[in-house]
Amino acid sequence: MDPSFLAIQALNGLSSASSLFITACGLTIVFGVTRIVNFAHGSLYMIGAYTAATLVPRLLELSFGPVAFWTGILASAIVVGLIGVLIEVLLLRRIYGAPELFQLLATFGVVLVVQDVTILMFGPEDILGPRAPGLRAPVEILGRRFPSYELVLIAAGPVVLGLIWFLLRRTRFGVLVRAATQDREMIAALGVNQALLFTGTLFLGAFLAGLGGALQIPRVSAHAGMDLSIIAEAFVVTVVGGMGSVPGAFLAALVIGQLQAFGILIFPKSTLVVVFLLMAVVLAVRPYGFFGRPEMIGGTHAVGIASRERPPYAIPAAIGAIGILAALPLIGDAYVLKVATEILIFALFAFSLQLLIGVGGLVSFGHAAFFGLGAYGAALAVKWFVFPMEAALPAGLLLAALGAAVIGAFVVRLSGIYLAMMTLAAAQIVFAVAFQWVDVTGGDNGIVGVWPSAWASGQTAYYLFTLALTTVVALLLTRIINAPFGYALRAARDSEARAEAIGLNIRGHRWLAFTLAGAAAGLAGGIYAFSRGSVDPTLLGIPTSVDALTMLLIGGIQTISGPLVGAGVLHVLRDQIMPLTTLWRLFLGLSIIAIVLVFPRGIVGTLRAWGEEPA
């Protein structure tokens, strides 16, 4: 291969790495201090791009030259930094006492709000920014042309790294940031104003996200959706480098940039999956990334299902709820039954995640892998083996259980955010297989013709069938949760060292929990496949995993009934809001934020806590 071509590809990789580092650096710093997994970081990146694409041309009209261009870039980053401060003061500061998973849910609500607000302010069309003055002509390197602006971006990464190093090592604010990254509780004990420290950290993180977005305007147009495209890569950089490690993020960005530059030559459709594969390999060898330290995702154990006696009203309430659901066909039409069927399916999906998070303290960002494997297993059994529904559903369950067993064998070695990101990497790899193995899975077209047996083909019959399966599996999982196995998972969740000291096989218990949860999620996926009549790769996508986590958090991790309530609330919000307005993301995001603020333990968990408060 031509050496000049390889050199240009390497420079392209360095340029991408530099841009990615600037954005991911802010995410790394914010997590290191606040322990918040900020899903809204990509939204801040998008705002930076839109602001620069709008502001810079106006400044160039007033004053020609590089000064106006770079002033606009920095001004855009500062605006985004101030927006980050507003998010911290108005939202995050009010929920710092809540479990950190609920803080993550709040930032997901912010993502939805920003998507619609951005379209309202800047319009639905892409905005192409101006080219940088003085950097419009390409330069010749080894006989090939290379954009001069890309060379500036290559230099920008090390410059930002040096400035961040100076800030963290030579200023009092930097000392406090590094101290908070190492031991946040000690910082509080020493009397440091944590509110001010967190606000400053959010400004810095948002500023870097905005700067990363603003620097892109001569390369790509600002468009809705660029927030989700960057956040996945930023998370990978942050995790591979080691959560809270800025040098680690820089090294990870360099590796990923080169992997993308040359990986596109080998895997032109799967560069992002190759990045996730890199993360999986790195975490398998170094469980805490390049320069990371052991971390807990935080707050998970504080909101898990506790070892408490069953309330006296629990069994009558459960029987009453099942009776009401069984009687729904008497009063509901076909549409109501269809929605109720989906709610039951996703309640089972969320309940399977409950076993991992609420009981085991194992946060999964890739639970959709098992849901999708169950759906594809059932669909493939119908397509290739002409199985009826009664045989296809167990086939999907077995495929999901096998996938969970394999993935769990690698995942249980990890903890905290590293475990969560490993599950996400596994899900993305499974997604890539389903998307590209066209001969077997149908690719992006999926598999159609997955219909239930004749006796269950009616809406009422299939609803009652779904209710029966969901009830049986929920009762089995509840039995597992309240069995010695469930108490062993709680012990490992609350204190891993003590659990090991009394002889518990922690990894064995967690592996079995992953397998059981994957099997239950796979059954939910199989039921969903027959309810729709088809499957496609979106069932394995990140949004499906986010839906499960959202439903579980909205309902309440602490409770058995939380997944059902969360699934119902999320579906009702979507069904009521989406048909009424094009701004459904705005209203759904505000609803999620309101739920987090009013019900910081989830709806059921908070209501139970209110009921237990002394009069």
Coordinates of C-alpha atoms in Angstrom, one line a residue:
M1 CA 0.0 0.0 0.0
D2 CA 1.2 3.5 -0.9
P3 CA 3.2 5.0 2.1
S4 CA 1.8 8.4 1.4
F5 CA -1.8 7.1 1.7
L6 CA -0.9 5.5 5.0
A7 CA 0.6 8.8 6.2
I8 CA -2.6 10.7 5.3
Q9 CA -4.8 8.1 7.0
A10 CA -2.6 8.4 10.1
L11 CA -3.0 12.2 10.1
N12 CA -6.7 11.8 9.7
G13 CA -6.7 9.5 12.7
L14 CA -4.7 12.1 14.7
S15 CA -7.2 14.8 13.8
S16 CA -10.2 12.7 14.8
A17 CA -8.3 11.7 18.0
S18 CA -7.6 15.3 18.9
S19 CA -11.3 16.3 18.4
L20 CA -12.5 13.3 20.4
F21 CA -10.1 13.9 23.2
I22 CA -11.2 17.5 23.7
T23 CA -14.9 16.4 24.1
A24 CA -14.2 13.3 26.1
C25 CA -11.8 15.2 28.4
G26 CA -14.7 17.2 29.8
L27 CA -16.7 14.0 30.4
T28 CA -13.7 12.5 32.2
I29 CA -13.3 15.4 34.5
V30 CA -17.0 15.7 35.3
F31 CA -17.2 12.0 36.2
G32 CA -14.0 12.1 38.3
V33 CA -15.4 14.8 40.6
T34 CA -19.2 14.3 40.6
R35 CA -19.4 10.6 39.7
I36 CA -22.2 11.5 37.3
V37 CA -22.4 9.5 34.1
N38 CA -23.5 12.5 32.1
F39 CA -25.6 11.4 29.1
A40 CA -26.1 15.1 28.3
H41 CA -22.5 15.7 27.5
G42 CA -23.2 15.0 23.8
S43 CA -26.0 17.5 23.9
L44 CA -23.6 20.2 25.0
Y45 CA -21.3 19.2 22.2
M46 CA -24.2 19.7 19.8
I47 CA -25.1 23.0 21.2
G48 CA -21.4 24.1 20.8
A49 CA -21.6 23.2 17.1
Y50 CA -24.9 25.0 16.5
T51 CA -23.8 28.1 18.4
A52 CA -20.5 28.3 16.5
A53 CA -22.2 27.7 13.1
T54 CA -24.5 30.6 13.9
L55 CA -22.2 33.0 15.7
V56 CA -19.0 32.7 13.7
P57 CA -20.4 33.9 10.4
R58 CA -21.9 37.0 12.0
L59 CA -18.5 37.8 13.6
L60 CA -16.8 37.3 10.3
E61 CA -19.2 39.8 8.7
L62 CA -18.1 42.4 11.3
S63 CA -14.4 41.7 11.3
F64 CA -12.6 39.7 8.6
G65 CA -9.8 37.4 9.7
P66 CA -8.8 34.6 12.0
V67 CA -9.4 36.7 15.1
A68 CA -13.1 36.8 14.5
F69 CA -13.2 33.1 13.7
W70 CA -11.4 32.0 16.8
T71 CA -13.2 34.5 19.0
G72 CA -16.5 33.0 17.9
I73 CA -15.2 29.4 18.6
L74 CA -14.2 30.4 22.2
A75 CA -17.3 32.4 22.8
S76 CA -19.4 29.4 21.7
A77 CA -17.6 27.2 24.2
I78 CA -18.1 29.7 27.0
V79 CA -21.8 29.9 26.2
V80 CA -22.0 26.1 26.5
G81 CA -20.1 26.3 29.7
L82 CA -22.7 28.6 31.2
I83 CA -25.4 26.3 30.0
G84 CA -23.6 23.5 31.9
V85 CA -23.7 25.7 35.0
L86 CA -27.4 26.2 34.6
I87 CA -28.0 22.5 34.4
E88 CA -25.9 22.0 37.5
V89 CA -27.6 24.7 39.5
L90 CA -31.2 24.1 38.4
L91 CA -31.2 20.3 38.2
L92 CA -28.2 18.3 39.3
R93 CA -27.6 20.3 42.5
R94 CA -31.1 19.3 43.7
I95 CA -30.5 15.6 43.2
Y96 CA -26.9 15.1 44.4
G97 CA -28.3 13.3 47.4
A98 CA -30.2 10.9 45.2
P99 CA -28.6 7.7 43.9
E100 CA -26.4 8.3 41.0
L101 CA -28.4 6.2 38.7
F102 CA -31.2 8.6 39.1
Q103 CA -28.9 11.4 38.3
L104 CA -28.0 9.5 35.1
L105 CA -31.8 9.3 34.3
A106 CA -32.1 13.1 34.8
T107 CA -29.3 13.8 32.3
F108 CA -31.1 11.5 29.8
G109 CA -34.2 13.7 30.3
V110 CA -31.9 16.7 29.5
V111 CA -30.9 15.0 26.3
L112 CA -34.5 14.7 25.2
V113 CA -35.2 18.4 26.1
V114 CA -32.1 19.7 24.3
Q115 CA -33.0 17.8 21.1
D116 CA -36.3 19.6 20.6
V117 CA -35.1 23.0 22.0
T118 CA -32.2 23.0 19.6
I119 CA -34.5 22.4 16.6
L120 CA -36.8 25.1 17.9
M121 CA -34.0 27.6 18.1
F122 CA -31.9 26.8 15.1
G123 CA -34.4 25.0 12.8
P124 CA -34.6 21.5 11.5
E125 CA -32.1 21.9 8.7
D126 CA -28.3 21.3 8.9
I127 CA -26.2 24.4 9.4
L128 CA -22.8 24.5 7.6
G129 CA -20.3 26.7 9.3
P130 CA -17.6 28.8 7.5
R131 CA -14.2 27.6 6.7
A132 CA -11.4 28.9 8.9
P133 CA -9.8 32.1 7.5
G134 CA -6.2 31.5 6.5
L135 CA -6.6 27.7 6.6
R136 CA -8.7 27.1 3.5
A137 CA -6.0 26.0 1.2
P138 CA -4.7 22.4 1.6
V139 CA -1.1 21.6 2.2
E140 CA 0.9 19.0 0.3
I141 CA 2.3 16.1 2.3
L142 CA 4.2 13.3 0.5
G143 CA 2.6 14.3 -2.7
R144 CA -0.9 14.2 -1.4
R145 CA -3.2 17.1 -0.4
F146 CA -4.3 17.4 3.2
P147 CA -6.6 20.0 4.8
S148 CA -4.6 22.6 6.7
Y149 CA -7.4 23.0 9.3
E150 CA -6.9 19.3 10.2
L151 CA -3.3 20.1 11.1
V152 CA -4.6 22.8 13.5
L153 CA -7.0 20.2 15.1
I154 CA -4.1 17.8 15.5
A155 CA -2.2 20.5 17.5
A156 CA -5.3 21.5 19.4
G157 CA -5.5 18.2 21.4
P158 CA -2.0 18.4 22.9
V159 CA -2.6 22.1 23.6
V160 CA -5.8 21.4 25.5
L161 CA -4.0 18.5 27.3
G162 CA -1.2 20.9 28.4
L163 CA -3.7 23.6 29.6
I164 CA -5.7 21.0 31.5
W165 CA -2.5 19.7 33.1
F166 CA -1.5 23.2 34.1
L167 CA -5.0 23.8 35.5
L168 CA -5.0 20.6 37.5
R169 CA -1.4 20.8 38.8
R170 CA -0.8 24.5 39.3
T171 CA -4.0 26.0 40.5
R172 CA -6.0 25.6 43.7
F173 CA -9.1 24.6 41.7
G174 CA -7.1 21.9 40.0
V175 CA -5.8 20.6 43.4
L176 CA -9.4 20.4 44.6
V177 CA -10.5 18.6 41.4
R178 CA -7.8 16.0 41.8
A179 CA -8.5 15.6 45.4
A180 CA -12.2 15.1 44.8
T181 CA -11.4 12.6 42.1
Q182 CA -9.4 10.6 44.6
D183 CA -11.7 11.0 47.7
R184 CA -14.8 13.1 47.5
E185 CA -15.9 12.3 51.1
M186 CA -12.6 13.6 52.5
I187 CA -13.0 16.8 50.5
A188 CA -16.4 17.3 52.2
A189 CA -15.0 16.5 55.6
L190 CA -12.3 19.2 55.2
G191 CA -15.0 21.8 54.7
V192 CA -14.5 22.5 51.0
N193 CA -17.5 24.1 49.3
Q194 CA -18.6 21.2 47.2
A195 CA -21.4 23.1 45.5
L196 CA -19.0 25.6 44.2
L197 CA -16.5 22.9 43.2
F198 CA -19.2 21.0 41.3
T199 CA -20.4 24.1 39.6
G200 CA -16.9 24.9 38.4
T201 CA -16.3 21.4 37.3
L202 CA -19.5 21.3 35.3
F203 CA -18.5 24.6 33.7
L204 CA -15.2 23.2 32.7
G205 CA -16.7 20.0 31.4
A206 CA -19.4 21.8 29.4
F207 CA -16.8 24.3 28.1
L208 CA -14.7 21.4 26.7
A209 CA -17.8 19.7 25.2
G210 CA -18.8 23.0 23.5
L211 CA -15.2 23.6 22.3
G212 CA -15.1 20.1 20.8
G213 CA -18.4 20.8 19.0
A214 CA -17.5 24.3 17.9
L215 CA -14.2 23.1 16.3
Q216 CA -16.1 20.8 14.0
I217 CA -18.0 23.5 12.0
P218 CA -15.4 23.8 9.2
R219 CA -15.5 20.0 8.8
V220 CA -19.1 19.0 9.3
S221 CA -22.5 20.7 9.4
A222 CA -24.2 21.2 12.7
H223 CA -27.2 18.8 12.8
A224 CA -29.7 17.2 15.1
G225 CA -28.4 13.7 16.1
M226 CA -24.7 14.6 16.4
D227 CA -25.2 14.5 20.2
L228 CA -25.9 10.7 20.1
S229 CA -23.2 10.1 17.6
I230 CA -20.4 11.6 19.8
I231 CA -21.6 10.5 23.2
A232 CA -20.9 6.7 22.5
E233 CA -17.4 7.4 21.4
A234 CA -16.8 9.8 24.3
F235 CA -17.8 7.2 26.8
V236 CA -15.5 4.6 25.1
V237 CA -12.6 7.0 25.4
T238 CA -13.4 7.8 29.0
V239 CA -13.7 4.2 30.0
V240 CA -10.7 2.8 28.0
G241 CA -8.5 5.6 29.4
G242 CA -9.7 5.1 32.9
M243 CA -12.6 7.0 34.5
G244 CA -11.3 10.3 35.8
S245 CA -7.9 10.0 34.1
V246 CA -7.2 12.9 31.6
P247 CA -3.9 11.3 30.3
G248 CA -5.7 8.0 29.9
A249 CA -8.4 9.7 27.9
F250 CA -5.7 11.3 25.6
L251 CA -4.0 7.9 25.1
A252 CA -7.4 6.2 24.5
A253 CA -8.4 8.9 21.9
L254 CA -5.1 8.4 20.1
V255 CA -5.6 4.6 19.9
I256 CA -9.3 4.9 18.9
G257 CA -8.5 7.6 16.3
Q258 CA -6.0 5.4 14.5
L259 CA -8.3 2.4 14.8
Q260 CA -11.1 4.3 13.1
A261 CA -8.8 5.7 10.4
F262 CA -7.5 2.3 9.4
G263 CA -10.4 0.2 10.6
I264 CA -12.7 1.8 8.0
L265 CA -10.5 0.2 5.3
I266 CA -11.3 -3.2 6.7
F267 CA -14.7 -2.7 8.2
P268 CA -16.3 0.2 6.3
K269 CA -19.7 -0.3 8.0
S270 CA -18.6 -1.2 11.5
T271 CA -16.0 1.4 12.7
L272 CA -18.0 2.1 15.9
V273 CA -18.4 -1.6 16.7
V274 CA -14.6 -2.0 16.2
V275 CA -14.2 0.7 18.8
F276 CA -16.5 -1.1 21.2
L277 CA -14.6 -4.3 20.5
L278 CA -11.4 -2.5 21.5
M279 CA -13.1 -1.4 24.8
A280 CA -14.1 -5.0 25.5
V281 CA -10.5 -6.3 24.9
V282 CA -9.0 -3.5 27.0
L283 CA -11.3 -4.1 29.9
A284 CA -10.8 -7.9 29.7
V285 CA -7.0 -7.3 30.1
R286 CA -7.1 -4.2 32.3
P287 CA -10.4 -4.1 34.2
Y288 CA -10.1 -0.3 35.0
G289 CA -8.8 1.0 31.7
F290 CA -5.3 2.3 30.9
F291 CA -4.8 4.5 34.0
G292 CA -8.1 4.0 35.9
R293 CA -8.7 3.0 39.5
P294 CA -11.4 0.7 40.9
E295 CA -14.7 2.6 40.9
M296 CA -18.2 1.9 41.9
I297 CA -21.0 3.3 39.8
G298 CA -22.2 4.7 43.1
G299 CA -25.4 4.6 44.9
T300 CA -26.6 1.4 43.3
H301 CA -26.4 -0.6 46.5
A302 CA -28.1 2.2 48.4
V303 CA -31.3 1.8 46.3
G304 CA -31.3 -2.0 45.9
I305 CA -34.0 -4.3 47.1
A306 CA -33.4 -4.6 50.8
S307 CA -33.7 -7.6 53.0
R308 CA -37.0 -6.8 54.6
E309 CA -40.1 -8.6 55.6
R310 CA -42.9 -8.8 53.1
P311 CA -45.7 -6.3 53.9
P312 CA -48.9 -8.0 55.0
Y313 CA -50.8 -6.4 52.1
A314 CA -48.3 -7.6 49.4
I315 CA -50.0 -10.9 48.5
P316 CA -53.6 -9.5 48.4
A317 CA -52.3 -6.5 46.4
A318 CA -50.6 -8.8 43.9
I319 CA -53.6 -11.0 43.5
G320 CA -55.8 -7.9 43.0
A321 CA -53.5 -6.5 40.4
I322 CA -53.4 -9.8 38.5
G323 CA -57.2 -9.9 38.7
I324 CA -57.6 -6.4 37.3
L325 CA -55.2 -7.1 34.5
A326 CA -57.0 -10.4 33.7
A327 CA -60.3 -8.5 33.5
L328 CA -59.0 -5.9 31.1
P329 CA -60.3 -7.6 28.0
L330 CA -63.8 -7.1 29.4
I331 CA -63.5 -3.3 29.3
G332 CA -60.7 -2.5 26.8
D333 CA -60.7 -2.5 23.0
A334 CA -58.1 -3.9 20.7
Y335 CA -55.8 -0.9 21.0
V336 CA -55.9 -0.9 24.8
L337 CA -55.0 -4.6 24.8
K338 CA -52.2 -4.0 22.4
V339 CA -50.7 -1.3 24.6
A340 CA -51.2 -3.4 27.7
T341 CA -49.4 -6.4 26.0
E342 CA -46.4 -4.2 25.3
I343 CA -46.4 -2.8 28.9
L344 CA -46.4 -6.4 30.3
I345 CA -43.6 -7.4 27.9
F346 CA -41.4 -4.5 28.8
A347 CA -42.3 -4.9 32.5
L348 CA -40.9 -8.4 32.3
F349 CA -37.8 -7.0 30.4
A350 CA -37.3 -4.4 33.2
F351 CA -37.9 -6.9 35.9
S352 CA -35.1 -9.1 34.5
L353 CA -32.8 -6.0 34.8
Q354 CA -34.1 -5.6 38.4
L355 CA -32.4 -8.9 39.3
L356 CA -29.1 -7.5 38.2
I357 CA -29.3 -3.9 39.4
G358 CA -31.7 -4.0 42.4
V359 CA -30.5 -7.3 43.9
G360 CA -26.9 -7.8 42.5
G361 CA -25.8 -4.2 42.2
L362 CA -24.7 -5.0 38.6
V363 CA -25.5 -2.1 36.3
S364 CA -26.1 -3.1 32.7
F365 CA -26.1 -0.6 29.8
G366 CA -26.5 -3.4 27.3
H367 CA -29.4 -5.5 28.5
A368 CA -31.0 -5.1 25.1
A369 CA -28.6 -7.8 23.9
F370 CA -30.5 -10.5 25.7
F371 CA -33.9 -9.0 24.7
G372 CA -32.8 -9.0 21.1
L373 CA -31.3 -12.5 21.2
G374 CA -34.5 -13.9 22.6
A375 CA -36.5 -12.2 19.8
Y376 CA -34.0 -13.3 17.1
G377 CA -33.8 -16.8 18.5
A378 CA -37.6 -17.2 18.3
A379 CA -37.8 -15.7 14.8
L380 CA -35.0 -17.8 13.5
A381 CA -36.6 -20.9 14.9
V382 CA -39.8 -20.0 13.0
K383 CA -37.9 -19.1 9.8
W384 CA -35.3 -21.9 9.6
F385 CA -36.9 -24.7 11.5
V386 CA -40.6 -23.9 11.0
F387 CA -41.1 -24.2 14.8
P388 CA -44.5 -23.2 16.2
M389 CA -44.7 -20.4 18.8
E390 CA -44.7 -23.0 21.7
A391 CA -41.3 -24.3 20.6
A392 CA -39.8 -21.1 19.3
L393 CA -40.2 -19.2 22.5
P394 CA -38.0 -21.7 24.5
A395 CA -35.5 -21.6 21.6
G396 CA -35.2 -17.8 22.0
L397 CA -34.9 -18.1 25.8
L398 CA -32.1 -20.6 25.4
L399 CA -30.2 -18.5 22.9
A400 CA -30.5 -15.4 25.2
A401 CA -29.4 -17.5 28.2
L402 CA -26.4 -18.8 26.3
G403 CA -25.5 -15.3 25.2
A404 CA -25.9 -14.0 28.8
A405 CA -23.7 -16.9 30.1
V406 CA -20.9 -16.1 27.7
I407 CA -21.1 -12.3 28.2
G408 CA -21.5 -12.7 32.0
A409 CA -18.3 -14.8 32.2
F410 CA -16.3 -11.7 31.1
V411 CA -18.5 -9.1 32.8
V412 CA -18.4 -10.4 36.4
R413 CA -14.7 -9.7 36.6
L414 CA -15.5 -6.0 36.5
S415 CA -17.4 -3.6 38.7
G416 CA -19.1 -0.2 38.6
I417 CA -19.1 1.8 35.4
Y418 CA -16.5 -0.5 33.8
L419 CA -19.0 -3.4 34.1
A420 CA -21.8 -1.3 32.7
M421 CA -19.7 -0.3 29.7
M422 CA -18.6 -3.8 29.1
T423 CA -22.2 -4.9 28.8
L424 CA -22.8 -2.0 26.3
A425 CA -19.8 -3.1 24.3
A426 CA -21.2 -6.7 24.2
A427 CA -24.6 -5.4 23.1
Q428 CA -23.1 -3.3 20.3
I429 CA -21.1 -6.3 19.0
V430 CA -24.3 -8.5 19.0
F431 CA -26.0 -5.6 17.2
A432 CA -23.3 -5.5 14.5
V433 CA -23.6 -9.2 14.0
A434 CA -27.4 -9.0 13.5
F435 CA -27.1 -6.0 11.3
Q436 CA -24.4 -7.4 8.9
W437 CA -25.1 -11.1 8.8
V438 CA -27.7 -10.5 6.2
D439 CA -28.0 -14.1 5.0
V440 CA -29.2 -15.3 8.4
T441 CA -30.7 -12.3 10.2
G442 CA -32.0 -10.3 7.2
G443 CA -29.7 -7.3 8.1
D444 CA -31.5 -4.1 8.7
N445 CA -34.7 -5.5 7.1
G446 CA -34.9 -8.1 9.9
I447 CA -37.2 -11.2 9.8
V448 CA -40.9 -11.0 9.1
G449 CA -43.7 -13.5 9.4
V450 CA -43.2 -14.3 13.0
W451 CA -46.8 -14.9 14.0
P452 CA -48.3 -16.7 17.1
S453 CA -50.1 -20.0 16.9
A454 CA -53.7 -19.9 15.8
W455 CA -55.1 -20.3 19.3
A456 CA -53.2 -17.2 20.4
S457 CA -53.6 -15.1 17.2
G458 CA -56.4 -13.0 18.6
Q459 CA -55.5 -9.8 20.5
T460 CA -57.4 -11.0 23.7
A461 CA -55.9 -14.4 23.6
Y462 CA -52.3 -13.1 23.1
Y463 CA -52.8 -10.6 25.8
L464 CA -53.9 -13.2 28.3
F465 CA -51.0 -15.5 27.2
T466 CA -48.5 -12.6 27.8
L467 CA -50.1 -11.9 31.2
A468 CA -49.8 -15.5 32.2
L469 CA -46.1 -15.8 31.1
T470 CA -45.2 -12.5 32.7
T471 CA -46.9 -13.4 36.0
V472 CA -45.2 -16.8 36.2
V473 CA -41.7 -15.5 35.4
A474 CA -42.2 -12.5 37.7
L475 CA -43.2 -14.9 40.5
L476 CA -40.2 -17.1 39.8
L477 CA -37.8 -14.1 39.8
T478 CA -39.4 -12.9 43.1
R479 CA -38.8 -16.4 44.6
I480 CA -35.2 -16.2 43.5
I481 CA -34.8 -12.7 44.9
N482 CA -36.1 -13.9 48.3
A483 CA -34.2 -17.2 48.3
P484 CA -30.7 -17.7 49.8
F485 CA -29.3 -17.0 46.3
G486 CA -30.9 -13.6 46.3
Y487 CA -29.5 -12.8 49.8
A488 CA -26.1 -13.9 48.6
L489 CA -26.3 -11.4 45.8
R490 CA -27.3 -8.7 48.3
A491 CA -24.4 -9.5 50.5
A492 CA -22.0 -9.2 47.6
R493 CA -23.7 -6.0 46.5
D494 CA -23.4 -4.4 50.0
S495 CA -19.9 -5.5 50.9
E496 CA -17.9 -7.6 48.5
A497 CA -15.0 -8.1 51.0
R498 CA -17.3 -9.4 53.7
A499 CA -19.1 -11.7 51.3
E500 CA -15.8 -13.2 50.2
A501 CA -14.7 -13.5 53.9
I502 CA -17.7 -15.7 54.7
G503 CA -16.9 -18.0 51.7
L504 CA -19.4 -16.8 49.1
N505 CA -18.5 -17.4 45.5
I506 CA -19.2 -13.9 44.3
R507 CA -18.3 -14.3 40.7
G508 CA -20.2 -17.6 40.4
H509 CA -23.4 -16.0 41.9
R510 CA -23.1 -13.0 39.7
W511 CA -22.6 -15.1 36.6
L512 CA -25.7 -17.2 37.4
A513 CA -27.6 -13.9 38.0
F514 CA -26.6 -12.7 34.5
T515 CA -27.7 -16.0 33.0
L516 CA -31.1 -15.9 34.7
A517 CA -31.7 -12.3 33.9
G518 CA -30.6 -12.8 30.3
A519 CA -33.0 -15.8 30.0
A520 CA -35.9 -13.7 31.4
A521 CA -35.1 -10.8 29.0
G522 CA -34.9 -13.3 26.2
L523 CA -38.4 -14.6 26.9
A524 CA -39.7 -11.0 26.9
G525 CA -38.0 -10.5 23.5
G526 CA -39.5 -13.6 22.1
I527 CA -43.0 -12.6 23.2
Y528 CA -42.4 -9.2 21.7
A529 CA -41.4 -10.7 18.4
F530 CA -44.6 -12.7 18.1
S531 CA -46.7 -9.6 19.1
R532 CA -45.2 -7.6 16.3
G533 CA -44.8 -10.3 13.7
S534 CA -41.2 -9.3 13.0
V535 CA -37.8 -8.6 14.4
D536 CA -35.0 -6.2 13.4
P537 CA -31.7 -5.0 14.8
T538 CA -33.2 -2.0 16.7
L539 CA -34.3 -4.5 19.4
L540 CA -30.5 -4.9 20.1
G541 CA -29.8 -1.1 20.0
I542 CA -28.8 1.3 22.8
P543 CA -32.3 2.9 22.9
T544 CA -33.8 -0.4 23.9
S545 CA -31.3 -0.8 26.8
V546 CA -32.0 2.8 27.8
D547 CA -35.8 2.1 27.8
A548 CA -35.3 -0.8 30.2
L549 CA -33.2 1.2 32.6
T550 CA -35.6 4.2 32.4
M551 CA -38.6 2.0 33.2
L552 CA -36.8 0.4 36.1
L553 CA -35.7 3.8 37.6
I554 CA -39.0 5.5 37.1
G555 CA -40.8 2.7 38.9
G556 CA -38.2 2.2 41.6
I557 CA -35.4 -0.2 42.0
Q558 CA -36.3 -0.9 45.6
T559 CA -39.6 -2.6 44.8
I560 CA -40.9 -5.7 43.1
S561 CA -43.8 -3.7 41.5
G562 CA -41.5 -0.9 40.2
P563 CA -40.8 -2.4 36.7
L564 CA -44.5 -2.8 36.0
V565 CA -45.3 0.8 37.2
G566 CA -42.3 2.2 35.3
A567 CA -43.2 0.4 32.1
G568 CA -46.8 1.6 32.4
V569 CA -45.8 5.2 33.1
L570 CA -43.3 5.4 30.2
H571 CA -45.7 3.9 27.7
V572 CA -48.5 6.2 28.8
L573 CA -46.3 9.2 28.5
R574 CA -45.3 8.2 25.0
D575 CA -48.8 7.3 23.9
Q576 CA -50.3 10.5 25.3
I577 CA -47.5 12.9 24.2
M578 CA -46.2 11.7 20.9
P579 CA -49.5 11.9 19.0
L580 CA -50.3 15.4 20.3
T581 CA -47.2 17.3 19.3
T582 CA -43.9 17.2 17.3
L583 CA -42.2 18.4 20.5
W584 CA -42.8 15.0 22.2
R585 CA -39.1 14.7 23.2
L586 CA -39.3 18.0 25.0
F587 CA -42.4 17.1 27.0
L588 CA -41.2 13.5 27.7
G589 CA -37.8 14.8 28.9
L590 CA -39.4 17.3 31.2
S591 CA -41.7 14.6 32.5
I592 CA -38.7 12.4 33.3
I593 CA -36.9 15.2 35.0
A594 CA -40.0 16.0 37.0
I595 CA -40.3 12.4 38.1
V596 CA -36.7 12.3 39.2
L597 CA -37.2 15.5 41.2
V598 CA -40.5 14.5 42.8
F599 CA -39.8 10.8 43.2
P600 CA -36.0 10.5 43.8
R601 CA -36.4 6.8 44.6
G602 CA -38.8 6.0 41.8
I603 CA -42.5 6.3 42.0
V604 CA -43.2 3.1 44.0
G605 CA -40.1 3.5 46.1
T606 CA -40.8 7.1 47.1
L607 CA -44.5 6.4 47.8
R608 CA -43.4 3.6 50.1
A609 CA -40.9 5.8 51.8
W610 CA -43.6 8.4 52.4
G611 CA -45.9 5.8 53.8
E612 CA -43.2 4.6 56.2
E613 CA -42.5 8.1 57.6
P614 CA -43.7 8.6 61.1
A615 CA -46.7 10.8 61.5

